[in-house]
mmCIF file of C-alpha atoms and ligand atoms in Angstrom:
data_model
loop_
_atom_site.group_PDB
_atom_site.id
_atom_site.type_symbol
_atom_site.label_atom_id
_atom_site.label_comp_id
_atom_site.label_asym_id
_atom_site.label_seq_id
_atom_site.Cartn_x
_atom_site.Cartn_y
_atom_site.Cartn_z
ATOM 1 C CA MET A 290 -51.971 25.803 -17.017
ATOM 2 C CA LYS A 291 -49.707 28.541 -15.769
ATOM 3 C CA ARG A 292 -46.127 27.881 -16.466
ATOM 4 C CA GLN A 293 -44.159 27.560 -13.318
ATOM 5 C CA GLN A 294 -41.625 30.349 -12.822
ATOM 6 C CA PRO A 295 -38.094 29.292 -12.017
ATOM 7 C CA PRO A 296 -37.346 29.907 -8.353
ATOM 8 C CA SER A 297 -35.809 33.205 -7.557
ATOM 9 C CA LEU A 298 -33.378 34.068 -4.777
ATOM 10 C CA PRO A 299 -34.339 36.960 -2.562
ATOM 11 C CA GLY A 300 -33.141 40.203 -4.081
ATOM 12 C CA SER A 301 -32.053 38.574 -7.323
ATOM 13 C CA LEU A 302 -33.546 38.287 -10.788
ATOM 14 C CA PRO A 303 -35.340 35.111 -11.727
ATOM 15 C CA LEU A 304 -32.858 32.470 -12.833
ATOM 16 C CA SER A 305 -32.753 31.667 -16.546
ATOM 17 C CA ARG A 306 -33.241 28.086 -17.737
ATOM 18 C CA ARG A 307 -29.534 27.949 -18.655
ATOM 19 C CA GLN A 308 -28.603 29.101 -15.123
ATOM 20 C CA ILE A 309 -30.839 26.447 -13.657
ATOM 21 C CA LEU A 310 -29.204 23.845 -15.877
ATOM 22 C CA LEU A 311 -25.779 25.016 -15.082
ATOM 23 C CA GLY A 312 -26.737 24.972 -11.374
ATOM 24 C CA THR A 313 -27.956 21.438 -11.719
ATOM 25 C CA ALA A 314 -24.860 20.369 -13.476
ATOM 26 C CA ALA A 315 -22.734 21.998 -10.750
ATOM 27 C CA ALA A 316 -24.826 20.317 -8.067
ATOM 28 C CA ALA A 317 -24.464 16.963 -9.852
ATOM 29 C CA THR A 318 -20.670 17.466 -10.231
ATOM 30 C CA ALA A 319 -20.573 18.380 -6.527
ATOM 31 C CA LEU A 320 -22.531 15.215 -5.779
ATOM 32 C CA THR A 321 -20.219 12.994 -7.988
ATOM 33 C CA THR A 322 -17.207 14.645 -6.351
ATOM 34 C CA GLN A 323 -18.756 14.028 -2.985
ATOM 35 C CA SER A 324 -19.554 10.418 -3.719
ATOM 36 C CA ARG A 325 -16.103 9.895 -5.231
ATOM 37 C CA ALA A 326 -14.646 11.286 -2.056
ATOM 38 C CA ALA A 327 -17.006 9.084 -0.069
ATOM 39 C CA GLN A 328 -16.062 6.139 -2.154
ATOM 40 C CA ARG A 329 -12.287 6.948 -1.634
ATOM 41 C CA ALA A 330 -12.928 7.323 2.041
ATOM 42 C CA ASP A 331 -14.742 4.002 2.040
ATOM 43 C CA LEU A 332 -11.851 2.386 0.055
ATOM 44 C CA ASN A 333 -9.368 3.999 2.517
ATOM 45 C CA GLN A 334 -10.943 2.095 5.359
ATOM 46 C CA ALA A 335 -10.736 -1.125 3.411
ATOM 47 C CA SER A 336 -7.905 -3.656 3.837
ATOM 48 C CA LEU A 337 -7.052 -5.020 0.457
ATOM 49 C CA ALA A 338 -6.329 -8.485 1.999
ATOM 50 C CA ALA A 339 -9.726 -8.498 3.652
ATOM 51 C CA LEU A 340 -11.509 -7.316 0.478
ATOM 52 C CA ALA A 341 -9.734 -10.152 -1.506
ATOM 53 C CA ALA A 342 -10.449 -12.699 1.217
ATOM 54 C CA GLU A 343 -14.240 -11.805 0.977
ATOM 55 C CA LYS A 344 -14.045 -12.981 -2.643
ATOM 56 C CA GLY A 345 -12.054 -16.111 -1.912
ATOM 57 C CA LEU A 346 -8.780 -14.641 -3.153
ATOM 58 C CA LEU A 347 -5.476 -14.460 -1.413
ATOM 59 C CA LEU A 348 -3.678 -11.127 -1.858
ATOM 60 C CA ALA A 349 0.115 -11.419 -1.452
ATOM 61 C CA ALA A 350 3.373 -9.782 -2.365
ATOM 62 C CA SER A 351 7.008 -10.729 -2.626
ATOM 63 C CA PHE A 352 9.128 -9.810 0.319
ATOM 64 C CA ALA A 353 12.898 -9.400 0.656
ATOM 65 C CA VAL A 354 14.146 -9.774 4.235
ATOM 66 C CA HIS A 355 17.155 -7.554 3.762
ATOM 67 C CA GLU A 356 14.726 -4.595 3.210
ATOM 68 C CA MET A 357 13.836 -4.881 6.842
ATOM 69 C CA ASP A 358 17.356 -3.696 7.753
ATOM 70 C CA ALA A 359 17.072 -0.511 5.669
ATOM 71 C CA SER A 360 16.229 2.845 7.204
ATOM 72 C CA TYR A 361 12.689 2.433 6.083
ATOM 73 C CA GLY A 362 12.545 -1.217 7.302
ATOM 74 C CA LYS A 363 9.703 -0.688 9.819
ATOM 75 C CA ALA A 364 7.560 0.975 7.264
ATOM 76 C CA TYR A 365 8.384 -1.715 4.776
ATOM 77 C CA ALA A 366 7.274 -4.463 7.137
ATOM 78 C CA GLN A 367 4.199 -2.591 8.185
ATOM 79 C CA ALA A 368 3.062 -2.062 4.583
ATOM 80 C CA TYR A 369 2.843 -5.899 4.236
ATOM 81 C CA ILE A 370 1.103 -6.242 7.557
ATOM 82 C CA ASP A 371 -1.471 -3.628 6.411
ATOM 83 C CA ASN A 372 -2.052 -4.879 2.932
ATOM 84 C CA VAL A 373 -1.491 -8.576 2.308
ATOM 85 C CA GLY A 374 -2.354 -11.989 3.671
ATOM 86 C CA GLY A 375 0.561 -13.780 2.001
ATOM 87 C CA ILE A 376 4.213 -13.292 1.065
ATOM 88 C CA THR A 377 6.538 -14.841 -1.426
ATOM 89 C CA SER A 378 10.291 -15.046 -0.904
ATOM 90 C CA GLU A 379 11.721 -12.837 -3.578
ATOM 91 C CA LEU A 380 15.306 -14.034 -3.007
ATOM 92 C CA CYS A 381 15.990 -16.205 0.057
ATOM 93 C CA PHE A 382 14.560 -19.548 -1.169
ATOM 94 C CA LYS A 383 16.585 -19.403 -4.305
ATOM 95 C CA MET A 384 19.378 -21.959 -4.640
ATOM 96 C CA GLY A 385 21.997 -19.223 -4.810
ATOM 97 C CA MET A 386 20.942 -17.895 -1.407
ATOM 98 C CA LEU A 387 20.464 -21.241 0.294
ATOM 99 C CA ARG A 388 23.540 -22.814 -1.212
ATOM 100 C CA PRO A 389 26.110 -20.034 -1.796
ATOM 101 C CA THR A 390 28.870 -22.739 -2.008
ATOM 102 C CA ALA A 391 28.802 -26.402 -2.737
ATOM 103 C CA ASP A 392 29.430 -27.379 0.876
ATOM 104 C CA LYS A 393 27.246 -24.930 2.632
ATOM 105 C CA LEU A 394 23.510 -24.515 3.413
ATOM 106 C CA ASP A 395 22.664 -21.051 4.672
ATOM 107 C CA PHE A 396 19.092 -20.997 6.135
ATOM 108 C CA GLY A 397 19.429 -17.613 7.869
ATOM 109 C CA PRO A 398 17.415 -15.428 5.598
ATOM 110 C CA ALA A 399 14.845 -18.087 4.834
ATOM 111 C CA ASP A 400 14.318 -18.704 8.575
ATOM 112 C CA ARG A 401 13.862 -14.960 9.051
ATOM 113 C CA LEU A 402 11.304 -14.797 6.335
ATOM 114 C CA THR A 403 9.513 -17.821 7.617
ATOM 115 C CA ASN A 404 9.350 -16.286 11.147
ATOM 116 C CA PHE A 405 8.024 -13.057 9.698
ATOM 117 C CA ALA A 406 5.260 -14.846 7.874
ATOM 118 C CA GLN A 407 4.372 -16.934 10.912
ATOM 119 C CA GLN A 408 4.359 -13.959 13.428
ATOM 120 C CA ASN A 409 2.013 -12.057 11.042
ATOM 121 C CA GLY A 410 -0.226 -14.954 10.156
ATOM 122 C CA MET A 411 0.734 -14.709 6.504
ATOM 123 C CA LYS A 412 0.732 -17.553 4.056
ATOM 124 C CA LEU A 413 4.210 -18.249 2.691
ATOM 125 C CA ARG A 414 5.104 -19.125 -0.915
ATOM 126 C CA ALA A 415 8.592 -20.392 -1.219
ATOM 127 C CA HIS A 416 10.082 -19.237 -4.553
ATOM 128 C CA THR A 417 11.690 -21.260 -6.079
ATOM 129 C CA LEU A 418 13.133 -24.820 -5.658
ATOM 130 C CA ILE A 419 14.159 -25.707 -9.240
ATOM 131 C CA TRP A 420 14.995 -22.965 -11.836
ATOM 132 C CA ASN A 421 17.513 -23.319 -14.664
ATOM 133 C CA ASP A 422 18.409 -19.672 -13.944
ATOM 134 C CA ALA A 423 19.841 -17.552 -11.114
ATOM 135 C CA LEU A 424 21.929 -20.528 -9.918
ATOM 136 C CA PRO A 425 25.131 -20.219 -7.953
ATOM 137 C CA GLU A 426 28.161 -20.411 -10.132
ATOM 138 C CA TRP A 427 29.341 -23.843 -8.679
ATOM 139 C CA VAL A 428 26.291 -25.597 -9.947
ATOM 140 C CA HIS A 429 27.353 -25.035 -13.515
ATOM 141 C CA ARG A 430 30.492 -27.058 -12.925
ATOM 142 C CA LEU A 431 28.679 -30.293 -11.847
ATOM 143 C CA ARG A 432 28.269 -33.241 -14.143
ATOM 144 C CA ALA A 433 24.852 -34.603 -15.081
ATOM 145 C CA GLY A 434 24.829 -37.304 -12.429
ATOM 146 C CA GLU A 435 25.747 -34.808 -9.763
ATOM 147 C CA ILE A 436 22.943 -32.445 -10.946
ATOM 148 C CA GLU A 437 20.433 -35.230 -10.440
ATOM 149 C CA LEU A 438 21.770 -35.818 -6.894
ATOM 150 C CA LEU A 439 21.719 -32.147 -6.184
ATOM 151 C CA MET A 440 18.126 -31.803 -7.279
ATOM 152 C CA ASP A 441 16.936 -34.690 -5.060
ATOM 153 C CA ALA A 442 19.081 -33.527 -2.107
ATOM 154 C CA HIS A 443 17.959 -29.896 -2.423
ATOM 155 C CA LEU A 444 14.254 -30.805 -2.431
ATOM 156 C CA LEU A 445 14.666 -33.046 0.512
ATOM 157 C CA SER A 446 16.729 -30.683 2.692
ATOM 158 C CA ILE A 447 14.656 -27.591 1.941
ATOM 159 C CA MET A 448 11.217 -29.121 2.102
ATOM 160 C CA GLU A 449 11.799 -31.212 5.153
ATOM 161 C CA ARG A 450 12.984 -28.117 7.079
ATOM 162 C CA TYR A 451 10.169 -25.825 6.081
ATOM 163 C CA ARG A 452 7.340 -28.361 5.639
ATOM 164 C CA GLY A 453 4.245 -27.145 7.565
ATOM 165 C CA ARG A 454 5.381 -23.441 7.426
ATOM 166 C CA VAL A 455 5.299 -23.151 3.639
ATOM 167 C CA TRP A 456 1.775 -22.771 2.095
ATOM 168 C CA ALA A 457 2.862 -23.127 -1.575
ATOM 169 C CA TRP A 458 6.107 -24.137 -3.148
ATOM 170 C CA ASP A 459 7.153 -22.862 -6.645
ATOM 171 C CA VAL A 460 8.613 -26.222 -7.403
ATOM 172 C CA VAL A 461 9.747 -25.467 -10.956
ATOM 173 C CA ASN A 462 10.165 -21.928 -12.264
ATOM 174 C CA GLU A 463 10.078 -20.802 -15.844
ATOM 175 C CA PRO A 464 10.457 -24.172 -17.694
ATOM 176 C CA ILE A 465 9.697 -22.467 -21.050
ATOM 177 C CA GLY A 466 12.408 -20.592 -22.991
ATOM 178 C CA PRO A 467 11.804 -20.629 -26.811
ATOM 179 C CA TRP A 468 15.186 -18.921 -27.482
ATOM 180 C CA ASP A 469 16.955 -22.210 -26.618
ATOM 181 C CA LYS A 470 15.348 -23.873 -29.539
ATOM 182 C CA LEU A 471 14.773 -27.122 -27.643
ATOM 183 C CA PRO A 472 11.839 -29.568 -28.245
ATOM 184 C CA GLY A 473 8.733 -28.181 -26.657
ATOM 185 C CA ASN A 474 10.360 -24.781 -26.451
ATOM 186 C CA LEU A 475 11.786 -25.840 -23.060
ATOM 187 C CA ARG A 476 14.355 -23.642 -21.410
ATOM 188 C CA ASN A 477 17.933 -24.964 -21.217
ATOM 189 C CA GLY A 478 20.015 -25.054 -18.122
ATOM 190 C CA PRO A 479 21.713 -27.611 -15.829
ATOM 191 C CA PHE A 480 18.546 -29.471 -14.873
ATOM 192 C CA TYR A 481 17.292 -29.769 -18.399
ATOM 193 C CA ALA A 482 20.807 -30.682 -19.655
ATOM 194 C CA ALA A 483 21.044 -33.486 -17.125
ATOM 195 C CA MET A 484 17.514 -35.063 -17.294
ATOM 196 C CA GLY A 485 15.749 -33.514 -20.264
ATOM 197 C CA GLU A 486 12.068 -32.634 -19.863
ATOM 198 C CA GLY A 487 11.848 -35.428 -17.150
ATOM 199 C CA TYR A 488 13.436 -33.018 -14.601
ATOM 200 C CA ILE A 489 10.028 -31.326 -14.156
ATOM 201 C CA ALA A 490 8.024 -34.509 -13.390
ATOM 202 C CA ARG A 491 10.766 -35.775 -11.105
ATOM 203 C CA ALA A 492 10.912 -32.601 -9.208
ATOM 204 C CA PHE A 493 7.181 -32.493 -8.574
ATOM 205 C CA ARG A 494 6.995 -36.166 -7.623
ATOM 206 C CA ALA A 495 9.665 -35.817 -5.098
ATOM 207 C CA ALA A 496 8.208 -32.567 -3.801
ATOM 208 C CA ARG A 497 4.883 -34.335 -3.224
ATOM 209 C CA GLY A 498 6.598 -36.954 -1.262
ATOM 210 C CA TYR A 499 8.464 -34.548 0.948
ATOM 211 C CA ASP A 500 5.520 -32.167 1.602
ATOM 212 C CA PRO A 501 2.202 -33.843 0.861
ATOM 213 C CA MET A 502 0.177 -30.969 2.396
ATOM 214 C CA ALA A 503 1.465 -27.797 0.578
ATOM 215 C CA LEU A 504 0.410 -26.614 -2.830
ATOM 216 C CA LEU A 505 2.829 -27.428 -5.557
ATOM 217 C CA VAL A 506 3.060 -24.818 -8.254
ATOM 218 C CA LEU A 507 4.725 -24.541 -11.697
ATOM 219 C CA ASN A 508 5.459 -20.909 -12.272
ATOM 220 C CA GLU A 509 5.824 -19.396 -15.797
ATOM 221 C CA ALA A 510 6.718 -15.955 -17.231
ATOM 222 C CA GLN A 511 5.728 -14.012 -20.373
ATOM 223 C CA THR A 512 2.314 -15.696 -21.092
ATOM 224 C CA GLU A 513 0.344 -12.527 -20.930
ATOM 225 C CA THR A 514 1.029 -10.412 -24.010
ATOM 226 C CA ALA A 515 -1.117 -10.559 -27.175
ATOM 227 C CA ASP A 516 1.973 -10.614 -29.369
ATOM 228 C CA GLY A 517 3.798 -13.543 -30.985
ATOM 229 C CA ASN A 518 6.042 -14.062 -27.955
ATOM 230 C CA GLY A 519 3.048 -14.358 -25.612
ATOM 231 C CA GLN A 520 1.443 -16.786 -27.923
ATOM 232 C CA ILE A 521 4.482 -19.003 -28.118
ATOM 233 C CA PHE A 522 4.669 -18.961 -24.261
ATOM 234 C CA ARG A 523 1.041 -19.781 -23.949
ATOM 235 C CA ASP A 524 1.024 -22.590 -26.582
ATOM 236 C CA SER A 525 4.228 -24.115 -25.121
ATOM 237 C CA LEU A 526 3.071 -24.030 -21.601
ATOM 238 C CA LEU A 527 -0.378 -25.515 -22.388
ATOM 239 C CA ALA A 528 1.352 -28.339 -24.430
ATOM 240 C CA LEU A 529 3.724 -29.012 -21.550
ATOM 241 C CA LEU A 530 0.857 -29.011 -18.952
ATOM 242 C CA LYS A 531 -0.995 -31.534 -21.184
ATOM 243 C CA ARG A 532 1.990 -33.870 -21.230
ATOM 244 C CA LEU A 533 2.474 -33.598 -17.480
ATOM 245 C CA LYS A 534 -1.281 -34.222 -16.848
ATOM 246 C CA ALA A 535 -1.120 -37.289 -19.038
ATOM 247 C CA GLU A 536 1.803 -38.570 -16.872
ATOM 248 C CA ASP A 537 -0.222 -37.749 -13.611
ATOM 249 C CA VAL A 538 2.480 -35.398 -12.383
ATOM 250 C CA PRO A 539 1.309 -33.888 -9.035
ATOM 251 C CA ILE A 540 0.863 -30.169 -9.744
ATOM 252 C CA ASP A 541 -1.794 -28.136 -7.939
ATOM 253 C CA ALA A 542 -1.574 -24.695 -9.488
ATOM 254 C CA ILE A 543 -0.043 -22.877 -12.365
ATOM 255 C CA GLY A 544 1.658 -19.522 -11.585
ATOM 256 C CA LEU A 545 1.415 -16.875 -14.182
ATOM 257 C CA GLN A 546 3.893 -14.215 -13.305
ATOM 258 C CA SER A 547 2.313 -11.231 -15.049
ATOM 259 C CA HIS A 548 5.035 -8.647 -15.186
ATOM 260 C CA LEU A 549 3.083 -6.323 -17.538
ATOM 261 C CA ARG A 550 4.613 -3.554 -19.666
ATOM 262 C CA SER A 551 3.189 -0.465 -20.910
ATOM 263 C CA ASP A 552 4.766 -0.952 -24.309
ATOM 264 C CA ARG A 553 3.145 -4.372 -24.959
ATOM 265 C CA PRO A 554 -0.300 -5.281 -26.305
ATOM 266 C CA TYR A 555 -2.875 -7.143 -24.249
ATOM 267 C CA ASP A 556 -5.963 -8.915 -25.397
ATOM 268 C CA MET A 557 -7.945 -9.843 -22.430
ATOM 269 C CA PRO A 558 -10.559 -12.132 -24.089
ATOM 270 C CA ARG A 559 -7.788 -14.084 -25.559
ATOM 271 C CA PHE A 560 -5.840 -14.256 -22.203
ATOM 272 C CA VAL A 561 -9.080 -15.331 -20.409
ATOM 273 C CA GLY A 562 -9.493 -18.081 -23.022
ATOM 274 C CA PHE A 563 -5.961 -19.243 -21.968
ATOM 275 C CA LEU A 564 -7.021 -19.249 -18.278
ATOM 276 C CA ASP A 565 -9.999 -21.327 -19.317
ATOM 277 C CA GLU A 566 -7.713 -23.918 -20.912
ATOM 278 C CA ILE A 567 -5.472 -24.181 -17.800
ATOM 279 C CA ALA A 568 -8.624 -24.431 -15.608
ATOM 280 C CA ALA A 569 -10.012 -27.157 -17.909
ATOM 281 C CA LEU A 570 -6.948 -29.224 -17.153
ATOM 282 C CA GLY A 571 -7.858 -29.070 -13.482
ATOM 283 C CA TYR A 572 -5.314 -26.613 -12.204
ATOM 284 C CA ALA A 573 -5.815 -23.629 -9.986
ATOM 285 C CA ILE A 574 -4.236 -20.384 -11.204
ATOM 286 C CA HIS A 575 -2.099 -18.046 -9.200
ATOM 287 C CA ILE A 576 -1.035 -14.608 -10.459
ATOM 288 C CA THR A 577 2.408 -14.713 -8.922
ATOM 289 C CA GLU A 578 4.491 -11.620 -9.760
ATOM 290 C CA PHE A 579 2.209 -8.777 -10.856
ATOM 291 C CA ASP A 580 3.603 -5.336 -11.648
ATOM 292 C CA VAL A 581 3.385 -2.799 -14.449
ATOM 293 C CA ASN A 582 6.613 -1.432 -16.100
ATOM 294 C CA ASP A 583 5.507 2.071 -17.005
ATOM 295 C CA VAL A 584 8.433 2.748 -19.282
ATOM 296 C CA ALA A 585 6.323 3.770 -22.310
ATOM 297 C CA TYR A 586 3.887 6.063 -20.347
ATOM 298 C CA SER A 587 4.945 9.740 -20.736
ATOM 299 C CA GLY A 588 3.885 12.909 -19.004
ATOM 300 C CA SER A 589 3.718 13.883 -15.316
ATOM 301 C CA ILE A 590 3.979 11.377 -12.535
ATOM 302 C CA ALA A 591 0.202 11.904 -11.940
ATOM 303 C CA ALA A 592 -0.545 11.067 -15.619
ATOM 304 C CA ARG A 593 1.712 7.973 -15.533
ATOM 305 C CA ASP A 594 0.134 6.720 -12.344
ATOM 306 C CA GLN A 595 -3.274 7.040 -13.869
ATOM 307 C CA ALA A 596 -2.112 5.047 -16.926
ATOM 308 C CA VAL A 597 -0.658 2.314 -14.690
ATOM 309 C CA ALA A 598 -3.850 2.291 -12.668
ATOM 310 C CA LYS A 599 -5.802 1.801 -15.899
ATOM 311 C CA LEU A 600 -3.792 -1.152 -16.917
ATOM 312 C CA TYR A 601 -4.280 -2.626 -13.400
ATOM 313 C CA ARG A 602 -8.035 -2.236 -13.914
ATOM 314 C CA ASP A 603 -8.067 -3.557 -17.535
ATOM 315 C CA PHE A 604 -6.017 -6.640 -16.700
ATOM 316 C CA LEU A 605 -7.155 -7.540 -13.250
ATOM 317 C CA THR A 606 -10.932 -7.114 -13.668
ATOM 318 C CA PRO A 607 -11.364 -10.071 -16.077
ATOM 319 C CA VAL A 608 -8.500 -12.091 -14.470
ATOM 320 C CA LEU A 609 -9.816 -11.888 -10.859
ATOM 321 C CA ALA A 610 -13.250 -12.565 -12.141
ATOM 322 C CA HIS A 611 -12.070 -15.983 -13.412
ATOM 323 C CA LYS A 612 -13.082 -18.631 -10.923
ATOM 324 C CA ALA A 613 -9.911 -20.661 -11.308
ATOM 325 C CA VAL A 614 -7.717 -17.604 -10.182
ATOM 326 C CA LYS A 615 -7.124 -17.941 -6.410
ATOM 327 C CA VAL A 616 -4.195 -15.734 -5.770
ATOM 328 C CA LEU A 617 -2.969 -12.289 -6.696
ATOM 329 C CA THR A 618 0.724 -11.628 -5.782
ATOM 330 C CA PHE A 619 2.624 -8.378 -6.396
ATOM 331 C CA TRP A 620 6.334 -8.402 -7.018
ATOM 332 C CA GLN A 621 7.097 -6.215 -3.952
ATOM 333 C CA LEU A 622 4.444 -3.709 -2.810
ATOM 334 C CA ALA A 623 6.146 -0.380 -3.029
ATOM 335 C CA ASP A 624 7.940 1.251 -5.976
ATOM 336 C CA ARG A 625 11.265 1.742 -4.178
ATOM 337 C CA ASN A 626 11.693 -2.013 -3.598
ATOM 338 C CA SER A 627 10.792 -3.129 -7.075
ATOM 339 C CA TRP A 628 13.364 -5.108 -9.172
ATOM 340 C CA LEU A 629 12.548 -2.590 -11.876
ATOM 341 C CA THR A 630 13.671 0.324 -9.625
ATOM 342 C CA TYR A 631 16.896 -1.449 -8.655
ATOM 343 C CA GLY A 632 17.473 -2.209 -12.312
ATOM 344 C CA ALA A 633 16.877 1.397 -13.376
ATOM 345 C CA LYS A 634 19.267 2.600 -10.629
ATOM 346 C CA GLU A 635 21.878 0.199 -11.740
ATOM 347 C CA LYS A 636 21.599 1.445 -15.276
ATOM 348 C CA GLY A 637 21.893 4.999 -14.002
ATOM 349 C CA MET A 638 18.526 5.952 -15.417
ATOM 350 C CA LYS A 639 17.020 9.239 -14.375
ATOM 351 C CA ARG A 640 13.357 8.335 -14.503
ATOM 352 C CA MET A 641 12.367 5.784 -11.784
ATOM 353 C CA PRO A 642 9.664 3.196 -12.706
ATOM 354 C CA ARG A 643 6.298 3.394 -10.739
ATOM 355 C CA PRO A 644 5.012 -0.223 -11.134
ATOM 356 C CA LEU A 645 3.322 -1.024 -7.723
ATOM 357 C CA PRO A 646 0.343 0.026 -5.554
ATOM 358 C CA LEU A 647 2.459 1.933 -3.049
ATOM 359 C CA ASP A 648 4.927 4.751 -3.720
ATOM 360 C CA ASP A 649 8.499 5.117 -2.395
ATOM 361 C CA ASP A 650 7.127 6.189 0.952
ATOM 362 C CA PHE A 651 4.712 3.344 1.159
ATOM 363 C CA GLN A 652 1.742 5.632 0.456
ATOM 364 C CA ARG A 653 -1.193 4.539 -1.691
ATOM 365 C CA LYS A 654 -1.167 5.339 -5.370
ATOM 366 C CA PRO A 655 -3.933 5.383 -7.938
ATOM 367 C CA ALA A 656 -3.069 1.675 -8.666
ATOM 368 C CA TRP A 657 -3.908 0.819 -5.041
ATOM 369 C CA TYR A 658 -7.356 2.439 -5.402
ATOM 370 C CA ALA A 659 -7.811 0.732 -8.806
ATOM 371 C CA LEU A 660 -7.188 -2.617 -7.176
ATOM 372 C CA ALA A 661 -9.537 -1.947 -4.370
ATOM 373 C CA GLU A 662 -12.267 -1.018 -6.774
ATOM 374 C CA VAL A 663 -11.623 -4.138 -8.829
ATOM 375 C CA LEU A 664 -11.707 -6.284 -5.721
ATOM 376 C CA LYS A 665 -14.995 -4.746 -4.667
ATOM 377 C CA GLY A 666 -16.576 -5.592 -7.965
ATOM 378 C CA THR A 667 -14.978 -9.090 -8.203
ATOM 379 C CA PRO A 668 -17.602 -11.906 -7.967
ATOM 380 C CA PRO A 669 -16.888 -14.239 -5.017
ATOM 381 C CA ARG A 670 -15.710 -17.776 -5.796
HETATM 382 O O1 LIG B 120 13.214 -9.675 -8.377
HETATM 383 C C1 LIG B 120 14.282 -10.647 -8.404
HETATM 384 C C2 LIG B 120 15.610 -9.935 -8.402
HETATM 385 O O2 LIG B 120 15.825 -9.196 -7.235
HETATM 386 C C3 LIG B 120 16.716 -11.070 -8.471
HETATM 387 O O3 LIG B 120 17.943 -10.435 -8.704
HETATM 388 C C4 LIG B 120 16.377 -11.971 -9.685
HETATM 389 C C5 LIG B 120 17.314 -13.150 -9.637
HETATM 390 O O4 LIG B 120 17.165 -13.901 -8.539
HETATM 391 O O5 LIG B 120 15.074 -12.547 -9.594
HETATM 392 C C6 LIG B 120 14.075 -11.534 -9.566
HETATM 393 O O6 LIG B 120 12.769 -12.047 -9.520
HETATM 394 C C7 LIG B 120 12.457 -12.831 -10.684
HETATM 395 C C8 LIG B 120 11.679 -14.081 -10.182
HETATM 396 O O7 LIG B 120 12.569 -14.799 -9.382
HETATM 397 C C9 LIG B 120 11.296 -14.917 -11.343
HETATM 398 N N1 LIG B 120 10.525 -14.121 -12.313
HETATM 399 C C10 LIG B 120 11.113 -12.843 -12.739
HETATM 400 C C11 LIG B 120 11.520 -12.028 -11.501
HETATM 401 C C12 LIG B 120 11.940 -10.621 -11.950
HETATM 402 O O8 LIG B 120 13.119 -10.784 -12.656
#
């Protein structure tokens, strides 16, 4: 059989095999570039919140009302309207904001936040009712009995006012703190000092009474890393949850904050095993404060953004695939508003962190696209 000659272009010499292969490779590259561009265009059309909702997930981000008053306030609010279906109060539901002094309740910012959520059809997570940290200074001067009264009064006044408008309450935040060397590795502070571990059960029981409809969440930090610290947090949290379960304490979901860091190790099968254990106790799981501190990534901004996007992919793919995980919340949406950025500015650092899906101008970063891809591939629950 006569060997077929490679096609020749008019007026040119027949193409060599190598040229054809090169041509094919170039065509293939052109195709992949084209389909990548098409994929990007496709993702560009996508709303992250809608993609997440298709999979039975709520996509959310923390929100700070004072940012609406900044020069970029309109773009700030719009970024949330465009990207998320839920918001978490970053500041205004904390005791220090609601009760700046012992004799005053200031509902202004929380009302504003609640209205913003309502006007835009967003689910609202109130963060946080009881936390042994970030308390107004006057609380530290109260006696044990007064702390008990304060806890009960606080839960009643805040939950009665916002009941029906809050979708989930972070009732207790960060109960674990191994550095305090207390039984169960619990974190010390006024509430623990006054009531011992019992403050947790008491807060949840009161919360259920004051708002029987909303989700009640126990929110914890530092459980994500594969190092010894992560292990202590995971073990201590699981042990606490088992004790609370045995006492029938009404908790609906466990919040895992997930402030990831580029300089820490992660072991996803191990972390997924931890999610399995929480789910086996009957709790839903909410990822409540996701961001990536890119402090250890070097190189250009583009290279750092790619590395951040990779950690988004590596962490979120198995986590969002877990059926017990119902919510993914970012801690802010755009780099300029991140607690990490404010912290870096305060320290006078030259290099600003880039932890979030949107940049300083609320434009999409590689992390945004990484999340969109992960959401597309996430199995529905
Ligand atoms: O991002 C929040 C920062 O602006 C506040 O100053 C700080 C104290 O209220 O809280 C930060 O948010 C924390 C959250 O409430 C609990 N988990 C860790 C978050 C980052 O520090």
